[in-house]
Amino acid sequence: MLAHLGIDDTDSPRGGCTTYVAAVLVEELHELGARFVDYPNLVRLNPNAPWKTRGNGAICLRFELEADLLDEAFSRALEAVKALSDLGDENTHPGLVMLEGPVPLALKLFAKKAIRGLAGLDEALKLCARYGLRTYGFKSGRGIIGALAAVGETLAGDHTYELLAYRTPENRGRPRRVDPGSVVKMDEATRPFTFNNYDPETGRILITPRGPDPVLLGIRGEGPDVVLRAFRMLAIGEPVERWAIFRTNQGTDAHLVRRLVRELRPHLPAVLRGRVASQPKVIPGGHVVFALSDGSGTVDCAVYEPSGRLRQVAKALWPGDLIEVAGGVREGPGGRLTLNVEKLVVIELAEKLLPENPRCPRCGKRMKSMGAGKGFRCPRCGHRDPKARKVLVKAPREVRPGLYLPPPRSQRHLTKPPRRYGLEKYGQPGPPKGEWFGLGLPSRGSEVDGNAGPR
Ligand code: ATP
């Protein structure tokens, strides 16, 4: 019998990670006789959902198992969630669901809604009842939303992989010991088929998170082979408890959907296309704000200080520029909406015309004002013209049409990094092949070719 087990909301800022629960369960279900039909799926949901702990990730395990063992599989999952969740945290509300058979269209649509908008617990529970899913919610059961969305997102569109390695308990909470030099070398050897390994502007290593969770590192890439090969290249100075390769919607822009300004609501991700409607201004904190109009309305767009050079680009925009901005909608004081920009495409530049003093018609020198409304005089030849007025002069533009993103350190999990453009892929790969999970470090492997292409 084909089964899909979805889990979400097991962690808190104090620790835990839903992917860790998945990695533990992969071992357990494997022992129980499960034959996995896909890599564990790590599905990132709407990054603007207000309840998320960090990256709003939910997971789904898809496997075949004897029908009479499915109850056992579900209760083992329950036990794992109970043992590994931070149930004491007021914001942790784990949810588990298990679907038998193929994934119905209604669940696929529910998943899209949870990735691109907000979904409700009532709606999730109704779908669970309609399709006969085993369902369990701890506390408020809010995690059922994410768990069901993970089941519904079968990753048939563009997808990527992430190899996640976990720490042994005694090391959790301590600095992670992964040699930065080996990360840079790994990046050079595997690019463009791995991404966001480190931030080139600051040199910061991005494969290692910084919180107390059990994740030692995560390597993101285009295929299972390349992330495993990259993992073997790293110099790691602490034991690895276990590791697993996930298939995921990270780095695919899956959350971004085109909307009109008048359709914007708080917490929605959106892509807007329109013209810059005000001169960008820098507000306290170094953030850049400008207005954008698309014919249906006008909205403020904010590029925050951590967006690095993206701020310089935003500052150089000019009213009339045709642009596309993507980001999440935030509600400010008085219900005013702002789009937090996480991606900017400059499509067409307007002429930037600035008022300047006229040139002297006799000698060509720029003239000086004789006072408001009193015309201009030439400082060189003395020519006076009481009727002269300021003229509009075309100023050079400090921005070019193109795609602009924040630096990797400030990108969201779902943001498609520049390295991925042209590497998109579609369709499900089928059952995992070769080594894809394990305890300790993986075997050394046999790949010796220098070709870093994904499988
Ligand atoms: P991590 O990434 O570290 O695993 P997290 O950021 O995924 O943590 P969770 O602890 O899983 O955060 O909390 C997210 C909660 O919000 C879950 O209960 C999930 O069901 C719910 N949720 C996620 N996305 C949506 C959405 N689009 N609409 C409604 N609820 C959502």
PDB file of N, CA and C and ligand atoms in Angstrom, residues 7-12 16-19 42-47 49-58 91-95 110-111 113-121 140-147 149 213 413, ligand 1:
ATOM      1  N   ILE A   7       4.370  15.569   8.430  1.00  0.00           N
ATOM      2  CA  ILE A   7       4.634  16.013   9.809  1.00  0.00           C
ATOM      3  C   ILE A   7       5.023  17.495   9.791  1.00  0.00           C
ATOM      4  N   ASP A   8       4.546  18.238  10.783  1.00  0.00           N
ATOM      5  CA  ASP A   8       4.972  19.647  10.888  1.00  0.00           C
ATOM      6  C   ASP A   8       4.843  20.155  12.324  1.00  0.00           C
ATOM      7  N   ASP A   9       5.512  21.266  12.534  1.00  0.00           N
ATOM      8  CA  ASP A   9       5.441  22.039  13.779  1.00  0.00           C
ATOM      9  C   ASP A   9       5.924  21.261  14.999  1.00  0.00           C
ATOM     10  N   THR A  10       7.107  20.673  14.877  1.00  0.00           N
ATOM     11  CA  THR A  10       7.648  19.918  16.013  1.00  0.00           C
ATOM     12  C   THR A  10       8.702  20.725  16.769  1.00  0.00           C
ATOM     13  N   ASP A  11       9.192  21.809  16.161  1.00  0.00           N
ATOM     14  CA  ASP A  11      10.337  22.485  16.785  1.00  0.00           C
ATOM     15  C   ASP A  11       9.955  23.826  17.401  1.00  0.00           C
ATOM     16  N   SER A  12      10.904  24.372  18.119  1.00  0.00           N
ATOM     17  CA  SER A  12      10.735  25.691  18.740  1.00  0.00           C
ATOM     18  C   SER A  12      12.080  26.387  18.635  1.00  0.00           C
ATOM     19  N   GLY A  16      15.196  21.388  18.341  1.00  0.00           N
ATOM     20  CA  GLY A  16      14.381  20.509  17.510  1.00  0.00           C
ATOM     21  C   GLY A  16      14.409  20.944  16.063  1.00  0.00           C
ATOM     22  N   CYS A  17      13.943  20.062  15.206  1.00  0.00           N
ATOM     23  CA  CYS A  17      13.840  20.368  13.782  1.00  0.00           C
ATOM     24  C   CYS A  17      13.002  19.262  13.169  1.00  0.00           C
ATOM     25  N   THR A  18      11.988  19.655  12.397  1.00  0.00           N
ATOM     26  CA  THR A  18      11.087  18.650  11.830  1.00  0.00           C
ATOM     27  C   THR A  18      11.835  17.723  10.875  1.00  0.00           C
ATOM     28  N   THR A  19      12.872  18.239  10.211  1.00  0.00           N
ATOM     29  CA  THR A  19      13.620  17.354   9.298  1.00  0.00           C
ATOM     30  C   THR A  19      14.349  16.261  10.095  1.00  0.00           C
ATOM     31  N   LEU A  42      10.990  17.795   1.694  1.00  0.00           N
ATOM     32  CA  LEU A  42      11.040  18.948   2.609  1.00  0.00           C
ATOM     33  C   LEU A  42      10.323  20.079   1.877  1.00  0.00           C
ATOM     34  N   VAL A  43       9.130  20.398   2.361  1.00  0.00           N
ATOM     35  CA  VAL A  43       8.295  21.366   1.658  1.00  0.00           C
ATOM     36  C   VAL A  43       8.279  22.667   2.454  1.00  0.00           C
ATOM     37  N   ARG A  44       8.799  23.702   1.842  1.00  0.00           N
ATOM     38  CA  ARG A  44       8.768  25.020   2.484  1.00  0.00           C
ATOM     39  C   ARG A  44       7.436  25.680   2.167  1.00  0.00           C
ATOM     40  N   LEU A  45       6.753  26.143   3.212  1.00  0.00           N
ATOM     41  CA  LEU A  45       5.450  26.791   3.041  1.00  0.00           C
ATOM     42  C   LEU A  45       5.646  28.303   3.074  1.00  0.00           C
ATOM     43  N   ASN A  46       4.548  29.020   2.901  1.00  0.00           N
ATOM     44  CA  ASN A  46       4.571  30.489   2.858  1.00  0.00           C
ATOM     45  C   ASN A  46       5.546  31.102   3.880  1.00  0.00           C
ATOM     46  N   PRO A  47       6.618  31.721   3.400  1.00  0.00           N
ATOM     47  CA  PRO A  47       7.611  32.269   4.327  1.00  0.00           C
ATOM     48  C   PRO A  47       7.089  33.447   5.148  1.00  0.00           C
ATOM     49  N   ALA A  49       4.039  33.336   6.654  1.00  0.00           N
ATOM     50  CA  ALA A  49       3.015  32.855   7.601  1.00  0.00           C
ATOM     51  C   ALA A  49       3.441  33.276   9.004  1.00  0.00           C
ATOM     52  N   PRO A  50       2.527  33.842   9.788  1.00  0.00           N
ATOM     53  CA  PRO A  50       2.939  34.420  11.071  1.00  0.00           C
ATOM     54  C   PRO A  50       3.313  33.389  12.138  1.00  0.00           C
ATOM     55  N   TRP A  51       2.992  32.101  11.929  1.00  0.00           N
ATOM     56  CA  TRP A  51       3.201  31.123  13.006  1.00  0.00           C
ATOM     57  C   TRP A  51       4.514  30.379  12.883  1.00  0.00           C
ATOM     58  N   LYS A  52       5.269  30.677  11.838  1.00  0.00           N
ATOM     59  CA  LYS A  52       6.458  29.853  11.601  1.00  0.00           C
ATOM     60  C   LYS A  52       7.522  30.082  12.678  1.00  0.00           C
ATOM     61  N   THR A  53       8.343  29.066  12.892  1.00  0.00           N
ATOM     62  CA  THR A  53       9.447  29.206  13.846  1.00  0.00           C
ATOM     63  C   THR A  53      10.651  29.798  13.121  1.00  0.00           C
ATOM     64  N   ARG A  54      10.999  29.193  11.998  1.00  0.00           N
ATOM     65  CA  ARG A  54      12.141  29.693  11.213  1.00  0.00           C
ATOM     66  C   ARG A  54      11.797  29.678   9.732  1.00  0.00           C
ATOM     67  N   GLY A  55      12.088  28.544   9.098  1.00  0.00           N
ATOM     68  CA  GLY A  55      11.955  28.500   7.636  1.00  0.00           C
ATOM     69  C   GLY A  55      10.637  27.965   7.133  1.00  0.00           C
ATOM     70  N   ASN A  56       9.666  27.762   8.033  1.00  0.00           N
ATOM     71  CA  ASN A  56       8.354  27.194   7.668  1.00  0.00           C
ATOM     72  C   ASN A  56       8.487  25.959   6.786  1.00  0.00           C
ATOM     73  N   GLY A  57       9.210  24.980   7.307  1.00  0.00           N
ATOM     74  CA  GLY A  57       9.380  23.719   6.575  1.00  0.00           C
ATOM     75  C   GLY A  57       8.485  22.629   7.147  1.00  0.00           C
ATOM     76  N   ALA A  58       7.884  21.832   6.276  1.00  0.00           N
ATOM     77  CA  ALA A  58       7.118  20.658   6.708  1.00  0.00           C
ATOM     78  C   ALA A  58       7.665  19.481   5.922  1.00  0.00           C
ATOM     79  N   ASN A  91       4.400  27.817  21.338  1.00  0.00           N
ATOM     80  CA  ASN A  91       4.128  27.938  19.899  1.00  0.00           C
ATOM     81  C   ASN A  91       4.340  26.643  19.125  1.00  0.00           C
ATOM     82  N   THR A  92       4.568  25.556  19.830  1.00  0.00           N
ATOM     83  CA  THR A  92       4.785  24.279  19.145  1.00  0.00           C
ATOM     84  C   THR A  92       3.505  23.455  19.204  1.00  0.00           C
ATOM     85  N   HIS A  93       2.948  23.161  18.034  1.00  0.00           N
ATOM     86  CA  HIS A  93       1.664  22.435  17.968  1.00  0.00           C
ATOM     87  C   HIS A  93       1.758  21.354  16.903  1.00  0.00           C
ATOM     88  N   PRO A  94       2.483  20.266  17.174  1.00  0.00           N
ATOM     89  CA  PRO A  94       2.762  19.290  16.117  1.00  0.00           C
ATOM     90  C   PRO A  94       1.509  18.664  15.507  1.00  0.00           C
ATOM     91  N   GLY A  95       1.637  18.334  14.237  1.00  0.00           N
ATOM     92  CA  GLY A  95       0.550  17.657  13.534  1.00  0.00           C
ATOM     93  C   GLY A  95       1.113  16.558  12.657  1.00  0.00           C
ATOM     94  N   PHE A 110      -4.562  22.369  -1.924  1.00  0.00           N
ATOM     95  CA  PHE A 110      -4.390  22.847  -0.543  1.00  0.00           C
ATOM     96  C   PHE A 110      -2.916  23.205  -0.300  1.00  0.00           C
ATOM     97  N   ALA A 111      -2.029  22.365  -0.829  1.00  0.00           N
ATOM     98  CA  ALA A 111      -0.591  22.622  -0.658  1.00  0.00           C
ATOM     99  C   ALA A 111      -0.201  23.941  -1.319  1.00  0.00           C
ATOM    100  N   LYS A 113      -1.995  26.475  -1.765  1.00  0.00           N
ATOM    101  CA  LYS A 113      -2.523  27.562  -0.942  1.00  0.00           C
ATOM    102  C   LYS A 113      -1.607  27.822   0.265  1.00  0.00           C
ATOM    103  N   ALA A 114      -1.123  26.754   0.885  1.00  0.00           N
ATOM    104  CA  ALA A 114      -0.264  26.931   2.071  1.00  0.00           C
ATOM    105  C   ALA A 114       1.119  27.461   1.693  1.00  0.00           C
ATOM    106  N   ILE A 115       1.532  27.240   0.447  1.00  0.00           N
ATOM    107  CA  ILE A 115       2.842  27.741   0.004  1.00  0.00           C
ATOM    108  C   ILE A 115       2.724  29.202  -0.431  1.00  0.00           C
ATOM    109  N   ARG A 116       1.581  29.539  -1.034  1.00  0.00           N
ATOM    110  CA  ARG A 116       1.430  30.874  -1.636  1.00  0.00           C
ATOM    111  C   ARG A 116       0.504  31.787  -0.858  1.00  0.00           C
ATOM    112  N   GLY A 117      -0.070  31.284   0.227  1.00  0.00           N
ATOM    113  CA  GLY A 117      -1.012  32.108   0.981  1.00  0.00           C
ATOM    114  C   GLY A 117      -1.199  31.549   2.370  1.00  0.00           C
ATOM    115  N   LEU A 118      -2.398  31.675   2.881  1.00  0.00           N
ATOM    116  CA  LEU A 118      -2.690  31.169   4.214  1.00  0.00           C
ATOM    117  C   LEU A 118      -3.783  30.109   4.119  1.00  0.00           C
ATOM    118  N   ALA A 119      -3.646  29.065   4.899  1.00  0.00           N
ATOM    119  CA  ALA A 119      -4.636  27.990   4.898  1.00  0.00           C
ATOM    120  C   ALA A 119      -5.182  27.859   6.311  1.00  0.00           C
ATOM    121  N   GLY A 120      -6.361  27.266   6.445  1.00  0.00           N
ATOM    122  CA  GLY A 120      -6.995  27.168   7.766  1.00  0.00           C
ATOM    123  C   GLY A 120      -7.000  25.747   8.294  1.00  0.00           C
ATOM    124  N   LEU A 121      -7.023  25.644   9.632  1.00  0.00           N
ATOM    125  CA  LEU A 121      -7.041  24.316  10.252  1.00  0.00           C
ATOM    126  C   LEU A 121      -8.358  23.597   9.956  1.00  0.00           C
ATOM    127  N   SER A 140      -2.935  22.486  19.970  1.00  0.00           N
ATOM    128  CA  SER A 140      -3.981  23.030  19.087  1.00  0.00           C
ATOM    129  C   SER A 140      -4.077  22.267  17.765  1.00  0.00           C
ATOM    130  N   GLY A 141      -3.064  21.463  17.472  1.00  0.00           N
ATOM    131  CA  GLY A 141      -3.079  20.681  16.224  1.00  0.00           C
ATOM    132  C   GLY A 141      -2.779  21.507  14.985  1.00  0.00           C
ATOM    133  N   ARG A 142      -2.278  22.731  15.175  1.00  0.00           N
ATOM    134  CA  ARG A 142      -2.044  23.605  14.025  1.00  0.00           C
ATOM    135  C   ARG A 142      -1.079  22.996  12.995  1.00  0.00           C
ATOM    136  N   GLY A 143      -0.176  22.148  13.481  1.00  0.00           N
ATOM    137  CA  GLY A 143       0.789  21.523  12.574  1.00  0.00           C
ATOM    138  C   GLY A 143       0.136  20.648  11.521  1.00  0.00           C
ATOM    139  N   ILE A 144      -1.140  20.290  11.712  1.00  0.00           N
ATOM    140  CA  ILE A 144      -1.850  19.472  10.713  1.00  0.00           C
ATOM    141  C   ILE A 144      -1.912  20.224   9.381  1.00  0.00           C
ATOM    142  N   ILE A 145      -1.982  21.552   9.447  1.00  0.00           N
ATOM    143  CA  ILE A 145      -2.023  22.350   8.205  1.00  0.00           C
ATOM    144  C   ILE A 145      -0.760  22.067   7.384  1.00  0.00           C
ATOM    145  N   GLY A 146       0.375  22.245   8.023  1.00  0.00           N
ATOM    146  CA  GLY A 146       1.641  22.052   7.313  1.00  0.00           C
ATOM    147  C   GLY A 146       1.844  20.595   6.911  1.00  0.00           C
ATOM    148  N   ALA A 147       1.453  19.682   7.803  1.00  0.00           N
ATOM    149  CA  ALA A 147       1.627  18.252   7.516  1.00  0.00           C
ATOM    150  C   ALA A 147       0.824  17.866   6.275  1.00  0.00           C
ATOM    151  N   ALA A 149      -0.231  19.917   3.908  1.00  0.00           N
ATOM    152  CA  ALA A 149       0.342  20.611   2.747  1.00  0.00           C
ATOM    153  C   ALA A 149       1.564  19.851   2.223  1.00  0.00           C
ATOM    154  N   ASP A 213      19.470  23.965  17.216  1.00  0.00           N
ATOM    155  CA  ASP A 213      18.821  22.783  16.630  1.00  0.00           C
ATOM    156  C   ASP A 213      19.857  21.695  16.307  1.00  0.00           C
ATOM    157  N   HIS A 413      14.639  30.600   2.056  1.00  0.00           N
ATOM    158  CA  HIS A 413      14.843  29.225   1.561  1.00  0.00           C
ATOM    159  C   HIS A 413      14.223  29.030   0.179  1.00  0.00           C
TER     160      HIS A 413
HETATM  161  P1  ATP B   1      11.309  24.880  10.921  1.00  0.00           P
HETATM  162  O1  ATP B   1      11.445  25.442   9.562  1.00  0.00           O
HETATM  163  O2  ATP B   1      12.442  25.169  11.789  1.00  0.00           O
HETATM  164  O3  ATP B   1      10.924  23.412  10.857  1.00  0.00           O
HETATM  165  P2  ATP B   1       8.965  26.217  10.955  1.00  0.00           P
HETATM  166  O4  ATP B   1       9.413  27.587  10.595  1.00  0.00           O
HETATM  167  O5  ATP B   1       8.544  25.217   9.947  1.00  0.00           O
HETATM  168  O6  ATP B   1      10.091  25.576  11.697  1.00  0.00           O
HETATM  169  P3  ATP B   1       6.718  25.449  12.446  1.00  0.00           P
HETATM  170  O7  ATP B   1       7.157  25.205  13.821  1.00  0.00           O
HETATM  171  O8  ATP B   1       6.570  24.295  11.544  1.00  0.00           O
HETATM  172  O9  ATP B   1       7.731  26.498  11.875  1.00  0.00           O
HETATM  173  O10 ATP B   1       5.372  26.292  12.497  1.00  0.00           O
HETATM  174  C1  ATP B   1       4.621  26.675  11.380  1.00  0.00           C
HETATM  175  C2  ATP B   1       3.154  26.518  11.726  1.00  0.00           C
HETATM  176  O11 ATP B   1       2.371  27.320  10.851  1.00  0.00           O
HETATM  177  C3  ATP B   1       2.670  25.102  11.555  1.00  0.00           C
HETATM  178  O12 ATP B   1       1.759  24.829  12.577  1.00  0.00           O
HETATM  179  C4  ATP B   1       1.948  25.092  10.219  1.00  0.00           C
HETATM  180  O13 ATP B   1       0.900  24.162  10.176  1.00  0.00           O
HETATM  181  C5  ATP B   1       1.440  26.522  10.135  1.00  0.00           C
HETATM  182  N1  ATP B   1       1.457  27.035   8.769  1.00  0.00           N
HETATM  183  C6  ATP B   1       2.502  27.023   7.934  1.00  0.00           C
HETATM  184  N2  ATP B   1       2.174  27.601   6.762  1.00  0.00           N
HETATM  185  C7  ATP B   1       0.902  27.979   6.861  1.00  0.00           C
HETATM  186  C8  ATP B   1       0.006  28.613   5.970  1.00  0.00           C
HETATM  187  N3  ATP B   1       0.389  28.993   4.773  1.00  0.00           N
HETATM  188  N4  ATP B   1      -1.244  28.850   6.403  1.00  0.00           N
HETATM  189  C9  ATP B   1      -1.608  28.490   7.647  1.00  0.00           C
HETATM  190  N5  ATP B   1      -0.811  27.893   8.526  1.00  0.00           N
HETATM  191  C10 ATP B   1       0.433  27.633   8.152  1.00  0.00           C
END
